Structure formats: structure tokens, C-alpha cells
């Protein structure tokens, strides 16, 4: 197993890494919408979904994969009222329509509105 480390995605805020490569799989940790350069969290679900997707993409790239090779995602929303707006942004990145779970949770780290994790195969 190899840990993924990239400055293009936010660093871990706990005892975990941004992702791992194991065999032919790239597995990301959940990516919240924190800008890795500024630490800023944008307002609104659309902008937060965009940043979370960009962060997932950065971890996938650092691990040797990309959005086209994603097999499964798990998405966490602070409110299912944001489901449609989240899907609109998500669909621009995950065009291969991987398997997905999407659930509402009580709270997310830093009070964000969404978090995305992915499992992908190597390119």
C-alpha cells in the first residue's frame, strides 16, 4: 500500500492520509470543499461541490488515476435539499456514471455542505 500525498488537495485534518494506492486501485479519503491553497471554504452547495470534486480529482491524479476510471463514489450531504444542485455539479466531473451512494448526514467536518470519496482503477 502506498499513501497518496499532494499539495493540490487539502491535507488530512486527522490521523489519515489523502488516499492510498493498493494494487490497481486508488482510494481517496473523503474530500471536503476546502481550497488547498487558501484553506477557504466557498459558500453554497454548488461552489462547495465544485471544490470537493476538484479535490477528489487532485488526489486521483496524484495516485495515477482520473475521473474516467472511478468505479464507486460515496457522497455525503448536510441536507438532501441540496441533492439536485449537488448532482448538477457532480455530473460534470463523473461523466462515466460510476456506482454511487449519496446520503445525508447530521454534520460534516468544518460545517461544510458536502464530502466526496472515490475508488478508482489505475489508468
XYZ file of C-alpha atoms in Angstrom:
123
model
C 0.000 0.000 0.000
C 1.280 3.464 -0.925
C -0.022 6.665 0.656
C -1.047 9.488 -1.664
C 0.282 12.929 -0.806
C -0.441 16.038 -2.905
C -0.444 19.758 -2.269
C -3.231 20.110 -4.851
C -5.798 18.844 -2.311
C -6.283 19.765 1.350
C -4.117 17.922 3.833
C -5.688 15.471 6.236
C -7.146 17.035 9.376
C -6.810 13.857 11.418
C -4.942 10.554 11.632
C -5.453 9.542 7.999
C -3.981 10.280 4.560
C -5.470 11.862 1.424
C -5.709 8.464 -0.222
C -3.957 5.197 -0.911
C -2.907 3.090 -3.863
C -3.345 -0.630 -3.310
C -2.712 -2.948 -6.216
C -4.563 -1.442 -9.180
C -6.914 0.646 -7.007
C -6.772 4.284 -5.991
C -8.904 5.002 -2.920
C -9.423 8.586 -1.819
C -10.312 9.769 1.633
C -13.391 11.957 1.788
C -12.687 15.326 0.218
C -14.404 18.344 1.689
C -14.609 21.690 -0.140
C -11.508 23.337 1.277
C -9.314 25.231 -1.173
C -5.880 23.651 -0.663
C -4.062 26.939 -1.332
C -6.070 29.248 0.906
C -7.915 26.983 3.346
C -11.068 28.848 2.281
C -14.446 27.078 2.106
C -16.699 28.629 -0.565
C -20.336 29.447 0.168
C -23.239 27.486 -1.279
C -23.659 23.882 -2.323
C -22.744 24.403 -5.995
C -19.399 26.039 -5.206
C -18.689 23.538 -2.432
C -19.492 20.581 -4.700
C -17.170 22.066 -7.332
C -14.298 22.355 -4.847
C -14.883 18.850 -3.458
C -14.805 17.430 -6.999
C -11.590 19.325 -7.774
C -10.033 17.942 -4.599
C -11.058 14.378 -5.487
C -9.559 14.894 -8.947
C -6.257 16.070 -7.458
C -5.986 13.006 -5.221
C -6.919 10.681 -8.089
C -4.276 12.292 -10.303
C -1.606 12.012 -7.604
C -2.496 8.329 -7.290
C -2.286 7.647 -11.041
C -5.970 7.728 -11.943
C -8.678 10.136 -13.068
C -12.444 10.642 -13.130
C -12.890 8.297 -16.124
C -11.547 5.392 -14.062
C -13.719 5.900 -10.971
C -15.641 2.762 -10.061
C -17.580 3.990 -6.992
C -18.170 7.165 -5.045
C -19.736 7.842 -1.698
C -21.195 11.312 -1.268
C -22.256 12.908 1.977
C -24.618 15.881 2.089
C -25.526 18.001 5.079
C -29.037 18.289 3.615
C -30.923 16.327 0.970
C -32.441 19.671 -0.018
C -29.107 20.194 -1.833
C -29.344 16.907 -3.780
C -30.344 18.391 -7.174
C -27.773 21.208 -7.082
C -25.069 18.782 -5.943
C -25.932 16.346 -8.755
C -25.675 19.080 -11.372
C -22.052 19.791 -10.423
C -21.161 16.140 -9.714
C -22.372 15.135 -13.189
C -19.867 17.470 -14.870
C -16.968 15.566 -13.297
C -18.154 11.965 -13.009
C -19.315 11.634 -16.623
C -18.696 7.873 -16.639
C -21.567 7.488 -14.133
C -19.792 5.260 -11.611
C -21.663 3.382 -8.906
C -22.595 5.782 -6.107
C -24.105 6.113 -2.677
C -25.331 9.525 -1.568
C -26.551 10.065 1.969
C -27.463 12.934 4.241
C -25.532 13.157 7.481
C -26.055 15.213 10.587
C -22.832 17.216 10.301
C -19.625 17.248 8.289
C -16.145 18.478 9.262
C -15.740 22.259 9.373
C -19.506 22.675 8.887
C -19.279 22.054 5.122
C -22.255 21.033 2.992
C -20.737 18.055 1.147
C -17.939 15.491 1.094
C -16.969 13.019 -1.640
C -14.804 9.900 -1.569
C -13.918 7.723 -4.562
C -12.481 4.352 -5.505
C -10.897 4.130 -8.943
C -8.772 1.837 -11.029
C -5.338 2.920 -12.232
C -5.113 4.462 -15.708
